[in-house]
Each structure stands twice: as C-alpha cells, then as structure tokens.
Short mmCIF file of C-alpha atoms in Angstrom, two decimals:
data_model
loop_
_atom_site.label_atom_id
_atom_site.label_comp_id
_atom_site.label_asym_id
_atom_site.label_seq_id
_atom_site.Cartn_x
_atom_site.Cartn_y
_atom_site.Cartn_z
CA LEU A 18 85.57 86.80 84.90
CA ILE A 19 83.87 86.94 88.29
CA PHE A 20 82.12 83.63 87.54
CA MET A 21 85.45 81.99 86.67
CA PHE A 22 87.12 83.11 89.90
CA ARG A 23 84.09 82.75 92.16
CA LYS A 24 85.75 80.12 94.35
CA ARG A 25 88.91 82.19 94.75
CA ILE A 26 86.81 85.24 95.62
CA GLN A 27 84.86 83.26 98.20
CA LEU A 28 88.04 81.88 99.78
CA SER A 29 89.63 85.34 99.83
CA ILE A 30 86.57 86.77 101.57
CA GLN A 31 86.78 84.05 104.22
CA LEU A 32 90.48 84.82 104.67
CA PHE A 33 89.64 88.51 105.12
CA ARG A 34 87.12 87.57 107.79
CA VAL A 35 89.80 85.69 109.71
CA ALA A 36 92.14 88.69 109.41
CA ASN A 37 89.33 90.98 110.57
CA LYS A 38 88.85 88.74 113.61
CA THR A 39 92.55 89.12 114.44
CA ILE A 40 92.44 92.91 114.04
CA SER A 41 89.38 93.09 116.27
CA GLN A 42 91.47 91.47 119.03
CA VAL A 43 94.21 94.12 118.54
CA PRO A 44 92.26 97.18 117.31
CA LEU A 45 95.16 99.60 117.78
CA LEU A 46 96.84 98.01 114.76
CA ILE A 47 94.65 100.26 112.60
CA LEU A 48 96.41 103.32 114.04
CA GLN A 49 99.93 102.15 113.17
CA PRO A 50 99.97 103.89 109.74
CA LEU A 51 99.09 107.15 111.49
CA TRP A 52 102.13 107.05 113.77
CA THR A 53 104.33 105.93 110.87
CA PHE A 54 103.09 108.82 108.73
CA ILE A 55 103.79 111.36 111.51
CA ILE A 56 107.35 110.03 111.96
CA LEU A 57 107.92 110.13 108.19
CA ILE A 58 106.68 113.73 108.02
CA PHE A 59 109.13 114.82 110.73
CA PHE A 60 111.97 113.00 108.98
CA TRP A 61 111.12 114.46 105.56
CA VAL A 62 111.04 117.99 107.01
CA PHE A 63 114.46 117.39 108.57
CA TRP A 64 115.74 115.95 105.27
CA VAL A 65 114.58 119.00 103.29
CA THR A 66 116.19 121.32 105.86
CA VAL A 67 119.53 119.53 105.52
CA LEU A 68 119.19 119.58 101.72
CA LEU A 69 118.69 123.35 101.73
CA SER A 70 121.71 123.72 104.00
CA LEU A 71 123.80 121.68 101.56
CA GLY A 72 122.55 123.78 98.65
CA THR A 73 123.57 127.05 100.34
CA ALA A 74 126.88 125.84 101.82
CA GLY A 75 130.04 127.51 100.50
CA ARG A 76 132.59 130.28 100.92
CA ALA A 77 131.73 133.94 100.59
CA GLN A 78 133.84 135.82 98.07
CA VAL A 79 133.71 139.51 97.23
CA VAL A 80 133.37 140.11 93.51
CA SER A 81 133.28 143.32 91.48
CA GLU A 82 131.32 146.37 92.69
CA GLY A 83 131.22 145.08 96.28
CA GLN A 84 128.92 142.15 95.57
CA VAL A 85 129.30 138.93 97.58
CA GLU A 86 129.05 135.54 95.92
CA TYR A 87 128.93 132.13 97.57
CA LYS A 88 130.93 129.40 95.85
CA SER A 89 130.20 125.83 96.83
CA LEU A 90 132.96 123.64 98.14
CA SER A 91 134.42 120.92 95.93
CA GLY A 92 132.77 117.93 97.69
CA ILE A 93 129.49 119.54 98.76
CA ARG A 94 127.96 119.47 95.27
CA TYR A 95 128.09 115.66 95.28
CA MET A 96 126.74 115.25 98.81
CA TRP A 97 123.13 115.27 97.65
CA TRP A 98 123.63 111.74 96.26
CA TYR A 99 124.65 110.58 99.72
CA HIS A 100 121.70 112.53 101.13
CA LEU A 101 119.34 110.79 98.67
CA VAL A 102 120.56 107.36 99.78
CA GLY A 103 119.92 108.42 103.37
CA LEU A 104 116.37 109.43 102.43
CA LEU A 105 115.60 106.07 100.84
CA TRP A 106 117.27 103.98 103.53
CA THR A 107 115.72 105.82 106.48
CA SER A 108 112.25 105.83 104.91
CA GLU A 109 112.47 102.09 104.28
CA PHE A 110 113.72 101.61 107.86
CA ILE A 111 110.68 103.42 109.30
CA LEU A 112 108.28 101.40 107.13
CA ALA A 113 110.08 98.17 108.07
CA CYS A 114 109.69 99.02 111.76
CA GLN A 115 105.94 99.29 111.19
CA GLN A 116 105.91 95.87 109.50
CA MET A 117 107.88 94.34 112.37
CA VAL A 118 105.56 95.85 114.98
CA VAL A 119 102.43 94.59 113.19
CA ALA A 120 103.97 91.13 112.76
CA GLY A 121 104.96 90.96 116.44
CA ALA A 122 101.50 91.99 117.63
CA VAL A 123 99.76 89.43 115.40
CA LEU A 124 102.19 86.71 116.48
CA THR A 125 101.52 87.45 120.15
CA PHE A 126 97.84 86.85 119.56
CA TYR A 127 98.32 83.90 117.19
CA PHE A 128 100.62 81.81 119.41
CA ASN A 129 98.51 82.36 122.50
CA ARG A 130 96.99 79.09 123.68
CA ASP A 131 94.08 80.71 125.49
CA LYS A 132 92.24 82.56 122.73
CA ASN A 133 89.64 83.84 125.19
CA ASN A 134 92.33 85.57 127.26
CA PRO A 135 94.47 87.59 124.82
CA PRO A 136 97.79 89.05 126.02
CA SER A 137 97.89 92.58 127.37
CA TYR A 138 99.54 95.39 125.39
CA PRO A 139 100.77 93.30 122.40
CA ILE A 140 101.83 96.39 120.42
CA LEU A 141 104.00 97.75 123.24
CA ALA A 142 105.54 94.30 123.69
CA SER A 143 106.26 94.15 119.95
CA ILE A 144 107.88 97.61 119.97
CA SER A 145 110.11 96.69 122.93
CA THR A 146 111.14 93.43 121.22
CA LEU A 147 111.96 95.35 118.03
CA PHE A 148 114.24 97.91 119.69
CA CYS A 149 115.90 95.39 122.01
CA TYR A 150 116.57 92.48 119.64
CA HIS A 151 115.69 93.04 115.98
CA GLN A 152 116.99 96.44 114.88
CA GLY A 153 119.83 94.84 112.93
CA SER A 154 117.40 92.73 110.88
CA VAL A 155 115.31 95.79 110.07
CA ILE A 156 118.41 97.75 109.04
CA LYS A 157 119.59 94.94 106.74
CA GLY A 158 116.18 94.52 105.11
CA SER A 159 115.68 98.24 104.53
CA PHE A 160 119.22 98.59 103.13
CA LEU A 161 118.59 95.70 100.73
CA LEU A 162 115.44 97.38 99.41
CA SER A 163 117.28 100.69 99.07
CA LEU A 164 120.03 99.05 97.02
CA THR A 165 117.48 97.73 94.54
CA ARG A 166 115.62 101.03 94.37
CA ILE A 167 118.65 103.23 93.63
CA PRO A 168 119.51 101.59 90.24
CA ARG A 169 115.87 101.90 89.17
CA ILE A 170 115.93 105.61 89.98
CA ILE A 171 119.15 105.99 87.97
CA PHE A 172 117.65 104.21 84.96
CA MET A 173 114.50 106.35 85.20
CA TYR A 174 116.70 109.45 85.22
CA LEU A 175 118.58 108.20 82.15
CA ASN A 176 115.29 107.40 80.44
CA ASN A 177 114.11 110.98 80.92
CA ILE A 178 117.39 112.26 79.48
CA LEU A 179 117.14 109.96 76.46
CA LYS A 180 113.57 111.02 75.64
CA ALA A 181 114.90 113.90 73.58
CA LYS A 182 117.32 111.62 71.73
CA GLU A 183 116.47 109.61 68.67
CA ASN A 184 118.15 106.41 69.87
CA GLY A 185 115.13 104.14 70.34
CA CYS A 186 117.22 101.06 71.22
CA THR A 187 118.79 102.80 74.21
CA ARG A 188 115.42 103.99 75.48
CA TYR A 189 114.02 100.48 75.10
CA MET A 190 116.92 98.92 77.05
CA SER A 191 116.54 101.54 79.76
CA LYS A 192 112.83 100.77 80.14
CA CYS A 193 113.56 97.03 80.27
CA CYS A 194 116.09 97.57 83.05
CA CYS A 195 113.59 99.69 84.98
CA CYS A 196 110.99 96.94 84.64
CA CYS A 197 113.43 94.25 85.82
CA PHE A 198 114.47 96.25 88.86
CA TRP A 199 110.82 96.98 89.64
CA CYS A 200 110.03 93.23 89.61
CA LEU A 201 113.09 92.52 91.77
CA GLU A 202 112.10 95.25 94.20
CA ASN A 203 108.56 93.87 94.61
CA PHE A 204 109.88 90.34 95.12
CA LEU A 205 112.38 91.48 97.75
CA CYS A 206 109.72 93.60 99.44
CA TYR A 207 107.48 90.54 99.83
CA LEU A 208 110.40 88.36 100.93
CA THR A 209 111.71 90.84 103.51
CA GLN A 210 108.23 91.26 104.98
CA ASN A 211 107.99 87.50 105.55
CA ALA A 212 111.60 87.47 106.78
CA TYR A 213 110.64 89.97 109.49
CA THR A 214 107.85 87.63 110.59
CA ALA A 215 110.22 84.65 110.67
CA THR A 216 112.70 86.75 112.66
CA VAL A 217 110.10 87.49 115.33
CA ILE A 218 109.03 83.83 115.50
CA ASN A 219 112.45 82.15 115.58
CA GLY A 220 114.69 84.97 116.81
CA THR A 221 117.18 84.27 114.00
CA SER A 222 119.17 86.71 111.88
CA PHE A 223 117.75 88.39 108.81
CA CYS A 224 119.51 86.18 106.24
CA THR A 225 118.55 82.95 108.04
CA SER A 226 114.96 84.13 108.43
CA ALA A 227 114.75 85.10 104.76
CA LYS A 228 116.04 81.66 103.73
CA ASP A 229 113.56 79.88 106.03
CA ALA A 230 110.67 82.05 104.87
CA PHE A 231 111.52 81.39 101.21
CA LYS A 232 111.56 77.62 101.78
CA ILE A 233 108.24 77.68 103.62
CA LEU A 234 106.60 79.86 100.99
CA ALA A 235 107.88 77.54 98.25
CA LYS A 236 106.33 74.55 100.01
CA ASN A 237 103.00 76.34 100.42
CA SER A 238 102.74 77.91 96.99
CA HIS A 239 98.95 77.35 96.85
CA ASN A 240 98.54 79.63 99.87
CA VAL A 241 100.78 82.21 98.19
CA SER A 242 98.56 82.17 95.11
CA LEU A 243 95.50 82.79 97.28
CA ASN A 244 97.37 85.60 99.02
CA CYS A 245 98.21 87.20 95.65
CA PHE A 246 94.55 87.05 94.67
CA GLY A 247 93.65 88.65 98.01
CA ASP A 248 96.19 91.42 97.38
CA PHE A 249 94.50 92.07 94.04
CA LEU A 250 91.14 92.42 95.80
CA ILE A 251 92.71 94.85 98.27
CA PHE A 252 94.05 96.85 95.32
CA LEU A 253 90.54 96.96 93.88
CA GLY A 254 89.37 98.28 97.25
CA MET A 255 91.94 101.10 97.00
CA VAL A 256 90.73 101.91 93.50
CA PHE A 257 87.13 101.97 94.74
CA VAL A 258 88.03 104.38 97.56
CA VAL A 259 89.81 106.71 95.14
CA CYS A 260 86.96 106.63 92.60
CA PHE A 261 84.33 107.20 95.29
CA THR A 262 86.30 110.12 96.74
CA VAL A 263 86.83 111.73 93.32
CA PHE A 264 83.13 111.32 92.54
CA GLY A 265 82.31 113.05 95.83
CA GLY A 266 84.69 115.84 94.89
CA LEU A 267 83.00 116.25 91.52
CA MET A 268 79.61 116.49 93.17
CA ALA A 269 80.96 119.08 95.63
CA PHE A 270 82.52 121.18 92.86
CA ASN A 271 79.30 120.94 90.88
CA TYR A 272 77.56 123.07 93.51
CA HIS A 273 80.26 125.75 93.28
CA ARG A 274 80.03 127.04 89.75
CA GLU A 275 82.35 129.95 90.49
CA LEU A 276 85.31 127.53 90.57
CA HIS A 277 86.79 127.14 87.11
CA VAL A 278 89.87 125.01 87.78
CA TRP A 279 88.83 121.54 88.95
CA VAL A 280 91.67 119.37 87.72
CA VAL A 281 94.37 120.24 90.27
CA PRO A 282 92.11 119.96 93.37
CA LEU A 283 90.69 116.66 92.11
CA LEU A 284 94.18 115.28 91.50
CA LEU A 285 95.19 116.25 95.04
CA VAL A 286 92.03 114.65 96.42
CA ALA A 287 92.71 111.45 94.46
CA PHE A 288 96.34 111.36 95.64
CA PHE A 289 95.48 111.78 99.33
CA ALA A 290 92.60 109.30 99.03
CA TYR A 291 94.96 106.70 97.59
CA LEU A 292 97.57 107.48 100.27
CA VAL A 293 95.06 107.01 103.09
CA ALA A 294 93.53 103.87 101.55
CA HIS A 295 96.94 102.33 100.90
CA SER A 296 98.18 103.13 104.42
CA PHE A 297 95.27 101.47 106.22
CA LEU A 298 94.61 98.60 103.82
CA SER A 299 98.30 97.72 103.86
CA VAL A 300 97.90 96.83 107.54
CA PHE A 301 95.12 94.44 106.56
CA GLU A 302 97.39 92.98 103.88
CA MET A 303 100.26 92.53 106.35
CA VAL A 304 97.97 90.74 108.83
CA VAL A 305 96.93 88.27 106.10
CA ASP A 306 100.58 87.61 105.16
CA VAL A 307 101.57 87.04 108.79
CA LEU A 308 98.66 84.66 109.41
CA LEU A 309 99.50 82.52 106.37
CA LEU A 310 103.18 82.30 107.30
CA CYS A 311 102.33 81.50 110.92
CA TYR A 312 100.03 78.73 109.75
CA ALA A 313 102.74 77.23 107.53
CA ILE A 314 105.34 77.37 110.32
CA GLY A 315 102.87 76.00 112.87
CA MET A 316 102.06 73.01 110.68
CA GLU A 317 105.77 72.10 110.56
CA THR A 318 106.63 72.68 114.22
CA THR A 319 103.53 71.19 115.89
CA GLU A 320 101.92 67.78 115.56
CA GLY A 321 98.29 68.51 116.41
CA SER A 322 98.38 66.03 119.28
CA SER A 323 97.30 66.65 122.86
CA GLU A 324 100.95 67.31 123.84
CA LYS A 325 101.60 69.68 120.89
CA PRO A 326 98.26 71.10 119.74
CA TYR A 327 97.99 73.50 116.84
CA PHE A 328 98.09 77.22 117.55
CA VAL A 329 95.99 78.04 114.51
CA ASP A 330 92.49 79.47 114.80
CA GLN A 331 89.80 76.97 113.88
CA ASP A 332 88.29 79.18 111.18
CA LEU A 333 91.68 79.63 109.52
CA MET A 334 92.41 75.91 109.73
CA ASN A 335 89.08 75.03 108.09
CA LEU A 336 89.70 77.55 105.34
CA LEU A 337 93.24 76.38 104.54
CA ASP A 338 92.21 72.71 104.74
CA GLU A 339 89.59 73.45 102.11
CA ILE A 340 92.24 75.12 99.95
CA ASN A 341 94.58 72.14 100.34
CA LYS A 342 91.82 69.69 99.36
CA GLU A 343 90.97 71.76 96.29
CA THR A 344 94.67 71.85 95.32
CA GLU A 345 94.93 68.06 95.71
CA ARG A 346 91.82 67.50 93.60
CA THR A 347 93.21 69.76 90.88
CA ALA A 348 96.58 67.97 90.92
CA ALA A 349 94.90 64.54 90.78
CA ARG A 350 92.73 65.65 87.88
CA ASP A 351 95.76 66.90 85.98
CA LYS A 352 97.66 63.66 86.55
CA SER A 353 94.76 61.40 85.55
CA PRO A 354 95.15 59.82 82.03
CA GLN A 355 93.16 61.39 79.25
CA LYS A 356 90.45 59.35 77.61
CA HIS A 357 88.66 59.20 74.30
CA GLU A 358 84.98 59.82 74.02
CA ASP A 359 84.43 56.03 73.92
CA GLY A 360 86.26 55.58 77.26
CA THR A 361 89.59 54.18 76.01
CA GLU A 362 92.71 55.66 77.58
CA LEU A 363 95.20 57.59 75.48
CA GLN A 364 98.61 55.94 75.66
CA PRO A 365 101.84 57.90 75.14
CA MET A 366 103.42 57.58 71.72
CA VAL A 367 106.49 55.34 71.54
CA ARG A 368 108.93 55.80 68.69
CA LEU A 369 110.05 52.48 67.20
CA GLU A 370 113.75 52.10 66.48
#
C-alpha cells in the first residue's frame, strides 16, 4: 500500500514542509488551540451552571407533614432543548473564530510581497479584522453547522431508544440517517472553513464566499485530493500520538504493581492524548487548507507578469506545478486509444442498422 501511494506520500510531505515554513514565520499559531480550549472551558462551566439552575427552578409548595416540594414551571422543563442548541451554536462559533484567526494570519503572510520582511503582529491584526468586519460570517457558518448537527443527535437518541425494540428496519433507517447527516456535516465543515478564508481574502458575505470557494475547489479538484490524502496522514499522526502515549502509560503502570485497575486511567490518558493531538494538528491542517485555497485564488487573480507577479511561495509553486503535470499526464494516458499487443488501435464498435 505504501509502495502504491509513494508519490502521494512524497508530495504530501513536501506540502507539510511548506506549511511548516509558514508556521515558522508565525509561531504563535501553535498556541491558538490553547486559548480556544480555555475559552471553551469557561463557556462550558457557565453552561453547566445555567443547566443546574434550570433543573432546580420552580415554585415551592408545602406538602403533607410540613415538607416543601419544588414543582417546575410549565415551560422550564422544555428549556433544556433551547439550552442545548445554545451549547452547540456557541461552541461552533468559538471554533469558527479560531479558524478565521488562523486563516487571517496565514493570509497576511501569504499575500506579503516582501517575504523577507513579514508583517508585524499578524494574529492581532487577524483578531481585530474578525471582530470588526466578519462576525456575521462566523455566526452564519456556525449556525449552519449546528443545524446539521442537531438532527444527527436526534437520530442517535432515537437509535438508542430503538435498541431495545425488535424493529430492525427502523433501527437500520435511523443509522442510515445518522450516516447521511454525518457526511453532510463533514462536507459543510470543510466548505465553511474555506468560506472563512474566502471571506478574509475578498471581504464578501458568507454565502458569496462559500459559493466562490466551492467553484474554486471544483476547478482544482486534484489539489483537493492531495489535501484529503494529507488529512489522512495527519489522522495517522494523531493515532500514533495516542498509541505512543498509551504505551507509555502501560510502561508506567507496569512499575506500580499495587494498582489493579488500569483500564479507566488508560482510557482517560488516550482521550486527553487524542484531544491534545487533534487540537494542535488541526492548526497544521488548517494552514494547509488555507495555502491551497490561496494558491488557487492567486492563480486566477494574478497573471505572473512583472506588473502582477504571483504571491505564492516558490516551493509551493514548484510542488503544485508538479502535481498539475502529473494530473495532465494521467488524463492524457486515460484519453489515449487502447492498442492490441501487435500495435493496432482498438476502434469503437459501431452497430449496423
């Protein structure tokens, strides 16, 4: 398998090197997941506090033998659905703000003519641009993702209820709906991330940016396929981090024989290892996505002449030119007529009337 995809692996490694070069110019990008995680923790604590307040809200009534009982109000018992939507929407909004900040910082470096003199404080400039101009786009994108996530949660809840039932057809349909909404959610997540980048570049609305990003991605599908392969390699990196951390935990527990329960601590270690790996490697993944979209937009808006030179880094241009040549060779080979072993061309069959 590695031998079959050796060229794709080599191209993905070169793409990662270009992304690493960009991150080295803006090293504080690595710390963005840390600030996002701290903000999410504060929000989740606030959300749980409000949830407990909703659960204990009601009127006090004196019952028999002097006991006091709290009865919930008629509309309060249904407020936790509204509270759940607020949890999903606000969490997606915070994550979308991180994506917009990373995209803005990378764009500031990418569209700088003087590569030897990078702009000062690109992250602060990206944050100010986000809160001054692009909050509406982030709100729309996060709300769109929340709308697709809520039906999947409902179907998962119904699937758990129907597990005890004997109706296999209903369980099968519920799982199919969950799978469809999961695919739709991943597609919209990728589209909204590129829409945020197009919003920062063009200053257009969310819907216009999403339409432009979709058209550009459709024209450069070969770059999207390379990006998908790179995302798979990043996922393998997350798996490697989790496995290495769990192995370290096993070795540590092996020297403490007095501990008898290893499963729960190892599961917690694996969960936090995956959380940390996903948080930091997702920044690397976002930088790669932004670079590819910037390259595609730059190829359409600039001519490469002395008046309008390309903004793209030379290493990235060489890499993507090599990918384009390989795609053209593959397309030409597929379109070439097939031949017999003796060299004669195979002609298409024509049915005689």
